[in-house]
PDB file of C-alpha atoms in Angstrom:
ATOM      1  CA  MET A  17      51.948 204.836 -74.899  1.00 40.00           C
ATOM      2  CA  ASN A  18      54.807 204.700 -77.461  1.00 39.00           C
ATOM      3  CA  THR A  19      54.937 201.911 -79.365  1.00 38.00           C
ATOM      4  CA  LEU A  20      59.179 200.562 -78.706  1.00 39.00           C
ATOM      5  CA  LEU A  21      60.129 197.798 -80.096  1.00 38.00           C
ATOM      6  CA  PRO A  22      63.669 196.368 -80.270  1.00 46.00           C
ATOM      7  CA  PRO A  23      65.605 196.287 -83.703  1.00 41.00           C
ATOM      8  CA  PRO A  24      66.129 192.639 -84.285  1.00 41.00           C
ATOM      9  CA  SER A  25      70.542 193.918 -84.591  1.00 40.00           C
ATOM     10  CA  VAL A  26      69.672 194.817 -80.503  1.00 40.00           C
ATOM     11  CA  LEU A  27      70.646 191.530 -79.354  1.00 40.00           C
ATOM     12  CA  SER A  28      73.315 191.204 -81.539  1.00 42.00           C
ATOM     13  CA  SER A  29      75.446 193.922 -83.390  1.00 39.00           C
ATOM     14  CA  GLY A  30      75.004 198.201 -82.360  1.00 38.00           C
ATOM     15  CA  ILE A  31      73.827 200.124 -79.670  1.00 32.00           C
ATOM     16  CA  PRO A  32      69.704 200.027 -78.871  1.00 35.00           C
ATOM     17  CA  THR A  33      67.904 202.888 -80.062  1.00 32.00           C
ATOM     18  CA  VAL A  34      65.652 202.365 -77.359  1.00 35.00           C
ATOM     19  CA  LEU A  35      67.757 204.515 -75.373  1.00 34.00           C
ATOM     20  CA  GLY A  36      67.361 207.468 -74.745  1.00 36.00           C
ATOM     21  CA  SER A  37      68.036 211.534 -72.456  1.00 34.00           C
ATOM     22  CA  ASN A  38      64.933 211.617 -71.640  1.00 34.00           C
ATOM     23  CA  PHE A  39      64.696 208.656 -69.795  1.00 35.00           C
ATOM     24  CA  LEU A  40      65.578 208.256 -65.585  1.00 40.00           C
ATOM     25  CA  ALA A  41      67.418 205.283 -64.491  1.00 42.00           C
ATOM     26  CA  ALA A  42      65.686 203.238 -62.091  1.00 45.00           C
ATOM     27  CA  PRO A  43      66.513 203.612 -57.988  1.00 44.00           C
ATOM     28  CA  ALA A  44      68.798 201.482 -56.742  1.00 42.00           C
ATOM     29  CA  SER A  45      68.116 199.401 -54.714  1.00 44.00           C
ATOM     30  CA  ASN A  46      68.028 199.239 -50.453  1.00 45.00           C
ATOM     31  CA  LEU A  47      70.247 196.745 -48.609  1.00 40.00           C
ATOM     32  CA  ASN A  48      67.554 194.067 -47.103  1.00 46.00           C
ATOM     33  CA  GLU A  49      65.874 194.255 -50.338  1.00 50.00           C
ATOM     34  CA  PRO A  50      66.835 190.823 -51.659  1.00 49.00           C
ATOM     35  CA  THR A  51      69.517 189.892 -53.138  1.00 67.00           C
ATOM     36  CA  THR A  52      70.516 186.928 -55.475  1.00 79.00           C
ATOM     37  CA  THR A  53      73.348 184.649 -56.739  1.00 89.00           C
ATOM     38  CA  ILE A  54      72.360 184.792 -59.819  1.00 93.00           C
ATOM     39  CA  VAL A  55      75.480 185.347 -62.409  1.00 94.00           C
ATOM     40  CA  PRO A  56      74.239 186.887 -65.643  1.00 96.00           C
ATOM     41  CA  THR A  57      75.848 185.087 -68.895  1.00 96.00           C
ATOM     42  CA  ILE A  58      77.769 186.623 -71.196  1.00 97.00           C
ATOM     43  CA  GLN A  59      76.155 185.669 -75.065  1.00 96.00           C
ATOM     44  CA  ASN A  60      77.926 188.219 -77.170  1.00 97.00           C
ATOM     45  CA  ILE A  61      80.203 191.073 -77.773  1.00 98.00           C
ATOM     46  CA  VAL A  62      79.991 193.439 -80.820  1.00 98.00           C
ATOM     47  CA  SER A  63      83.125 195.330 -81.527  1.00 98.00           C
ATOM     48  CA  THR A  64      84.670 197.894 -83.643  1.00 98.00           C
ATOM     49  CA  ILE A  65      88.133 198.578 -85.262  1.00 97.00           C
ATOM     50  CA  SER A  66      89.215 200.125 -88.211  1.00 97.00           C
ATOM     51  CA  VAL A  67      92.528 197.891 -90.247  1.00 96.00           C
ATOM     52  CA  GLY A  68      93.152 202.186 -91.535  1.00 95.00           C
ATOM     53  CA  CYS A  69      93.374 201.326 -95.090  1.00 96.00           C
ATOM     54  CA  LYS A  70      90.351 201.425 -97.824  1.00 97.00           C
ATOM     55  CA  LEU A  71      89.449 197.813 -98.709  1.00 97.00           C
ATOM     56  CA  ASP A  72      88.173 196.420-102.062  1.00 96.00           C
ATOM     57  CA  LEU A  73      85.727 194.025-101.068  1.00 96.00           C
ATOM     58  CA  LYS A  74      85.418 192.023-104.361  1.00 95.00           C
ATOM     59  CA  LYS A  75      89.298 192.028-103.707  1.00 95.00           C
ATOM     60  CA  ILE A  76      88.947 190.065-100.325  1.00 96.00           C
ATOM     61  CA  ALA A  77      86.299 187.746-101.585  1.00 95.00           C
ATOM     62  CA  LEU A  78      87.912 186.514-104.247  1.00 94.00           C
ATOM     63  CA  LYS A  79      90.574 185.508-102.296  1.00 94.00           C
ATOM     64  CA  ALA A  80      89.451 185.221 -98.907  1.00 93.00           C
ATOM     65  CA  ARG A  81      87.881 181.795 -97.697  1.00 87.00           C
ATOM     66  CA  ASN A  82      84.884 182.311 -95.345  1.00 92.00           C
ATOM     67  CA  SER A  83      83.785 185.826 -96.646  1.00 95.00           C
ATOM     68  CA  GLU A  84      80.310 187.009 -99.246  1.00 96.00           C
ATOM     69  CA  TYR A  85      79.731 190.058-100.956  1.00 96.00           C
ATOM     70  CA  ASN A  86      77.277 190.617-102.286  1.00 95.00           C
ATOM     71  CA  PRO A  87      76.552 194.871-103.219  1.00 93.00           C
ATOM     72  CA  LYS A  88      72.962 194.528-104.462  1.00 93.00           C
ATOM     73  CA  ARG A  89      72.281 193.042-100.439  1.00 94.00           C
ATOM     74  CA  PHE A  90      74.511 194.509 -98.137  1.00 95.00           C
ATOM     75  CA  ALA A  91      76.929 196.842 -98.250  1.00 94.00           C
ATOM     76  CA  ALA A  92      79.532 194.794 -96.213  1.00 97.00           C
ATOM     77  CA  LEU A  93      81.916 191.908 -97.168  1.00 97.00           C
ATOM     78  CA  ILE A  94      80.606 189.351 -94.731  1.00 98.00           C
ATOM     79  CA  MET A  95      83.696 187.106 -93.219  1.00 97.00           C
ATOM     80  CA  ARG A  96      83.857 184.615 -90.625  1.00 97.00           C
ATOM     81  CA  ILE A  97      86.251 182.445 -88.852  1.00 96.00           C
ATOM     82  CA  ARG A  98      85.589 179.114 -86.762  1.00 95.00           C
ATOM     83  CA  VAL A  99      88.259 180.187 -83.668  1.00 95.00           C
ATOM     84  CA  PRO A 100      87.271 182.234 -82.365  1.00 95.00           C
ATOM     85  CA  ARG A 101      83.817 181.879 -83.581  1.00 97.00           C
ATOM     86  CA  THR A 102      83.083 185.204 -84.699  1.00 97.00           C
ATOM     87  CA  THR A 103      81.138 186.706 -87.681  1.00 98.00           C
ATOM     88  CA  ALA A 104      82.817 190.805 -89.375  1.00 98.00           C
ATOM     89  CA  LEU A 105      80.934 193.215 -90.667  1.00 98.00           C
ATOM     90  CA  ILE A 106      84.283 194.515 -93.211  1.00 98.00           C
ATOM     91  CA  PHE A 107      83.504 197.657 -94.907  1.00 97.00           C
ATOM     92  CA  SER A 108      85.549 199.152 -98.329  1.00 96.00           C
ATOM     93  CA  SER A 109      86.576 202.226 -96.028  1.00 96.00           C
ATOM     94  CA  GLY A 110      88.725 200.040 -93.111  1.00 97.00           C
ATOM     95  CA  LYS A 111      85.706 200.075 -90.903  1.00 98.00           C
ATOM     96  CA  MET A 112      84.690 196.913 -89.222  1.00 98.00           C
ATOM     97  CA  VAL A 113      82.707 195.265 -86.926  1.00 98.00           C
ATOM     98  CA  CYS A 114      83.594 192.479 -84.962  1.00 98.00           C
ATOM     99  CA  THR A 115      80.514 189.908 -83.488  1.00 98.00           C
ATOM    100  CA  GLY A 116      79.501 186.909 -81.695  1.00 97.00           C
ATOM    101  CA  ALA A 117      82.498 186.547 -79.158  1.00 97.00           C
ATOM    102  CA  LYS A 118      81.827 184.797 -75.888  1.00 96.00           C
ATOM    103  CA  SER A 119      84.652 187.561 -73.881  1.00 96.00           C
ATOM    104  CA  GLU A 120      86.620 190.744 -74.263  1.00 96.00           C
ATOM    105  CA  THR A 121      89.680 188.721 -75.153  1.00 96.00           C
ATOM    106  CA  GLU A 122      88.163 186.814 -77.776  1.00 97.00           C
ATOM    107  CA  SER A 123      86.698 189.405 -79.657  1.00 97.00           C
ATOM    108  CA  LYS A 124      89.624 191.448 -79.912  1.00 97.00           C
ATOM    109  CA  LEU A 125      92.442 188.040 -80.607  1.00 97.00           C
ATOM    110  CA  ALA A 126      88.885 187.686 -83.318  1.00 97.00           C
ATOM    111  CA  ALA A 127      89.645 190.993 -84.277  1.00 97.00           C
ATOM    112  CA  ARG A 128      93.161 191.060 -84.550  1.00 97.00           C
ATOM    113  CA  LYS A 129      92.870 187.724 -86.827  1.00 97.00           C
ATOM    114  CA  TYR A 130      91.226 189.446 -89.768  1.00 97.00           C
ATOM    115  CA  ALA A 131      93.176 192.381 -89.831  1.00 96.00           C
ATOM    116  CA  ARG A 132      95.707 190.175 -90.509  1.00 96.00           C
ATOM    117  CA  ILE A 133      94.023 188.002 -92.706  1.00 96.00           C
ATOM    118  CA  ILE A 134      93.198 191.068 -95.113  1.00 96.00           C
ATOM    119  CA  GLN A 135      96.834 192.265 -93.423  1.00 96.00           C
ATOM    120  CA  LYS A 136      98.216 188.619 -95.637  1.00 95.00           C
ATOM    121  CA  LEU A 137      95.355 189.333 -98.736  1.00 95.00           C
ATOM    122  CA  GLY A 138      98.264 192.499 -99.613  1.00 94.00           C
ATOM    123  CA  PHE A 139      96.244 194.942 -97.863  1.00 96.00           C
ATOM    124  CA  PRO A 140      98.701 197.719 -95.268  1.00 96.00           C
ATOM    125  CA  ALA A 141      97.007 196.988 -92.721  1.00 95.00           C
ATOM    126  CA  LYS A 142      96.683 197.860 -89.579  1.00 95.00           C
ATOM    127  CA  PHE A 143      95.084 196.881 -86.234  1.00 96.00           C
ATOM    128  CA  MET A 144      92.785 200.701 -85.189  1.00 96.00           C
ATOM    129  CA  ASP A 145      91.562 201.495 -82.519  1.00 96.00           C
ATOM    130  CA  PHE A 146      89.352 198.840 -80.572  1.00 97.00           C
ATOM    131  CA  LYS A 147      86.134 199.334 -79.363  1.00 97.00           C
ATOM    132  CA  ILE A 148      83.519 196.923 -77.462  1.00 97.00           C
ATOM    133  CA  GLN A 149      80.760 199.183 -79.004  1.00 97.00           C
ATOM    134  CA  ASN A 150      77.908 195.933 -76.652  1.00 97.00           C
ATOM    135  CA  ILE A 151      77.840 193.613 -74.436  1.00 98.00           C
ATOM    136  CA  VAL A 152      74.543 191.001 -73.767  1.00 98.00           C
ATOM    137  CA  GLY A 153      74.421 189.171 -71.407  1.00 97.00           C
ATOM    138  CA  CYS A 154      70.926 186.600 -69.922  1.00 97.00           C
ATOM    139  CA  ALA A 155      70.617 185.429 -67.352  1.00 97.00           C
ATOM    140  CA  ASP A 156      67.077 183.048 -65.570  1.00 97.00           C
ATOM    141  CA  ILE A 157      66.087 184.364 -62.844  1.00 96.00           C
ATOM    142  CA  GLN A 158      63.438 181.431 -62.269  1.00 93.00           C
ATOM    143  CA  PHE A 159      60.308 182.098 -61.784  1.00 95.00           C
ATOM    144  CA  ILE A 160      57.802 183.209 -63.132  1.00 95.00           C
ATOM    145  CA  VAL A 161      56.832 187.493 -63.241  1.00 96.00           C
ATOM    146  CA  ARG A 162      53.348 189.948 -63.089  1.00 96.00           C
ATOM    147  CA  LEU A 163      54.729 191.361 -66.255  1.00 96.00           C
ATOM    148  CA  GLU A 164      51.301 194.016 -66.677  1.00 95.00           C
ATOM    149  CA  SER A 165      51.970 194.582 -63.092  1.00 95.00           C
ATOM    150  CA  LEU A 166      55.530 196.147 -62.934  1.00 95.00           C
ATOM    151  CA  HIS A 167      54.883 197.353 -66.226  1.00 95.00           C
ATOM    152  CA  THR A 168      51.861 199.830 -64.476  1.00 94.00           C
ATOM    153  CA  TYR A 169      54.319 200.410 -61.481  1.00 93.00           C
ATOM    154  CA  HIS A 170      57.266 201.719 -63.540  1.00 93.00           C
ATOM    155  CA  THR A 171      55.205 203.334 -66.820  1.00 91.00           C
ATOM    156  CA  ARG A 172      59.438 205.532 -66.169  1.00 91.00           C
ATOM    157  CA  PHE A 173      60.930 203.302 -67.273  1.00 92.00           C
ATOM    158  CA  CYS A 174      59.699 200.710 -69.134  1.00 94.00           C
ATOM    159  CA  SER A 175      57.263 200.199 -71.531  1.00 96.00           C
ATOM    160  CA  TYR A 176      55.374 196.195 -72.532  1.00 96.00           C
ATOM    161  CA  GLU A 177      52.836 195.924 -75.853  1.00 96.00           C
ATOM    162  CA  PRO A 178      51.966 192.323 -75.783  1.00 94.00           C
ATOM    163  CA  GLU A 179      50.675 192.201 -78.746  1.00 95.00           C
ATOM    164  CA  ILE A 180      53.765 193.820 -80.518  1.00 95.00           C
ATOM    165  CA  PHE A 181      56.699 192.562 -78.598  1.00 96.00           C
ATOM    166  CA  PRO A 182      56.215 189.648 -76.074  1.00 95.00           C
ATOM    167  CA  GLY A 183      59.030 191.033 -73.362  1.00 96.00           C
ATOM    168  CA  LEU A 184      58.661 193.767 -71.455  1.00 97.00           C
ATOM    169  CA  ILE A 185      61.322 196.423 -72.549  1.00 97.00           C
ATOM    170  CA  TYR A 186      63.466 197.503 -68.786  1.00 97.00           C
ATOM    171  CA  ARG A 187      65.369 201.330 -69.543  1.00 95.00           C
ATOM    172  CA  MET A 188      68.533 201.955 -67.157  1.00 90.00           C
ATOM    173  CA  LEU A 189      70.914 205.021 -67.086  1.00 81.00           C
ATOM    174  CA  GLN A 190      72.500 203.934 -64.697  1.00 91.00           C
ATOM    175  CA  PRO A 191      73.954 202.035 -65.544  1.00 93.00           C
ATOM    176  CA  LYS A 192      73.277 203.042 -68.993  1.00 92.00           C
ATOM    177  CA  VAL A 193      71.574 199.620 -70.688  1.00 96.00           C
ATOM    178  CA  VAL A 194      68.110 197.886 -71.815  1.00 97.00           C
ATOM    179  CA  LEU A 195      66.443 195.172 -70.588  1.00 97.00           C
ATOM    180  CA  LEU A 196      64.346 192.713 -71.845  1.00 98.00           C
ATOM    181  CA  VAL A 197      61.551 190.926 -69.681  1.00 97.00           C
ATOM    182  CA  PHE A 198      59.782 188.337 -69.785  1.00 97.00           C
ATOM    183  CA  VAL A 199      56.741 186.573 -68.253  1.00 96.00           C
ATOM    184  CA  SER A 200      59.283 182.609 -67.937  1.00 95.00           C
ATOM    185  CA  GLY A 201      62.079 184.768 -66.727  1.00 96.00           C
ATOM    186  CA  LYS A 202      63.895 185.354 -68.948  1.00 97.00           C
ATOM    187  CA  VAL A 203      65.858 188.707 -68.206  1.00 98.00           C
ATOM    188  CA  VAL A 204      68.541 189.907 -71.851  1.00 98.00           C
ATOM    189  CA  ILE A 205      70.164 192.648 -70.466  1.00 98.00           C
ATOM    190  CA  THR A 206      72.313 194.837 -73.109  1.00 97.00           C
ATOM    191  CA  GLY A 207      73.753 197.785 -74.595  1.00 96.00           C
ATOM    192  CA  ALA A 208      76.769 198.066 -71.941  1.00 97.00           C
ATOM    193  CA  LYS A 209      79.897 198.265 -72.418  1.00 95.00           C
ATOM    194  CA  THR A 210      81.511 196.238 -70.198  1.00 95.00           C
ATOM    195  CA  ARG A 211      80.534 193.146 -67.901  1.00 94.00           C
ATOM    196  CA  GLU A 212      80.405 195.535 -64.852  1.00 96.00           C
ATOM    197  CA  GLU A 213      77.014 197.528 -66.044  1.00 97.00           C
ATOM    198  CA  ILE A 214      75.952 193.870 -67.934  1.00 97.00           C
ATOM    199  CA  TYR A 215      75.923 192.767 -63.795  1.00 96.00           C
ATOM    200  CA  GLU A 216      75.445 195.855 -61.896  1.00 95.00           C
ATOM    201  CA  ALA A 217      72.013 196.145 -64.106  1.00 96.00           C
ATOM    202  CA  PHE A 218      71.014 193.113 -63.027  1.00 96.00           C
ATOM    203  CA  ASN A 219      71.656 193.585 -59.899  1.00 95.00           C
ATOM    204  CA  ASN A 220      69.702 196.419 -59.916  1.00 94.00           C
ATOM    205  CA  LEU A 221      65.869 195.151 -61.562  1.00 95.00           C
ATOM    206  CA  TYR A 222      66.942 192.031 -59.391  1.00 96.00           C
ATOM    207  CA  PRO A 223      64.881 193.324 -56.513  1.00 95.00           C
ATOM    208  CA  ILE A 224      61.959 195.362 -58.254  1.00 94.00           C
ATOM    209  CA  LEU A 225      61.345 191.202 -60.198  1.00 95.00           C
ATOM    210  CA  ARG A 226      60.978 189.928 -56.897  1.00 95.00           C
ATOM    211  CA  SER A 227      58.282 192.175 -55.706  1.00 94.00           C
ATOM    212  CA  PHE A 228      56.084 191.205 -58.746  1.00 95.00           C
ATOM    213  CA  LYS A 229      56.945 187.020 -58.582  1.00 94.00           C
ATOM    214  CA  LYS A 230      53.316 185.802 -60.099  1.00 91.00           C
ATOM    215  CA  PRO A 231      53.094 182.598 -57.149  1.00 87.00           C
ATOM    216  CA  VAL A 232      52.557 179.321 -57.214  1.00 76.00           C
ATOM    217  CA  GLU A 233      49.632 178.156 -57.608  1.00 73.00           C
ATOM    218  CA  LYS A 234      48.334 175.003 -55.365  1.00 64.00           C
TER     219      LYS A 234
END
């Protein structure tokens, strides 16, 4: 069995590396299987834009508030704003990654604000190529899941190495997302491009999790 660990960025930025074309999506749930009214909440949206020009990160760091730049540690300048509460990674190429927003609207608004800050510092910055790269959602199904049994019966779709990572990693290709399932019933969905994919993936997996619910001890 291959050991698959979600990188530290899997819950905050970038597209998860555990996706692969060799994995098949889990079969869609039957109509007579248990459904749920639980709706995953959006925890983080990662988007990218381009400001269309080269940037002097040292100049930005000296003039902009709430920014930090240490090229020996990381190639990008880190900038933060409070409304909406987000963080941007700004690269000298003019590319920018915006993370921390709770909705698509917030993410776009934040990206526009960062572009405007750069523009006010004297750069011919524009707002170009806005794209949602990753949406992270989470839910609590409120029952204990027998992860070892789930892994045994769904080896084709998941990996589980509890001595390395406490969560079970469940892969779907339709929609193309990764779900991290914890024994407590917490579920994290990542890799989605739209919130509809978050909801669809959770609704697909929920009946499966129900079938591996640990009985309550009396």
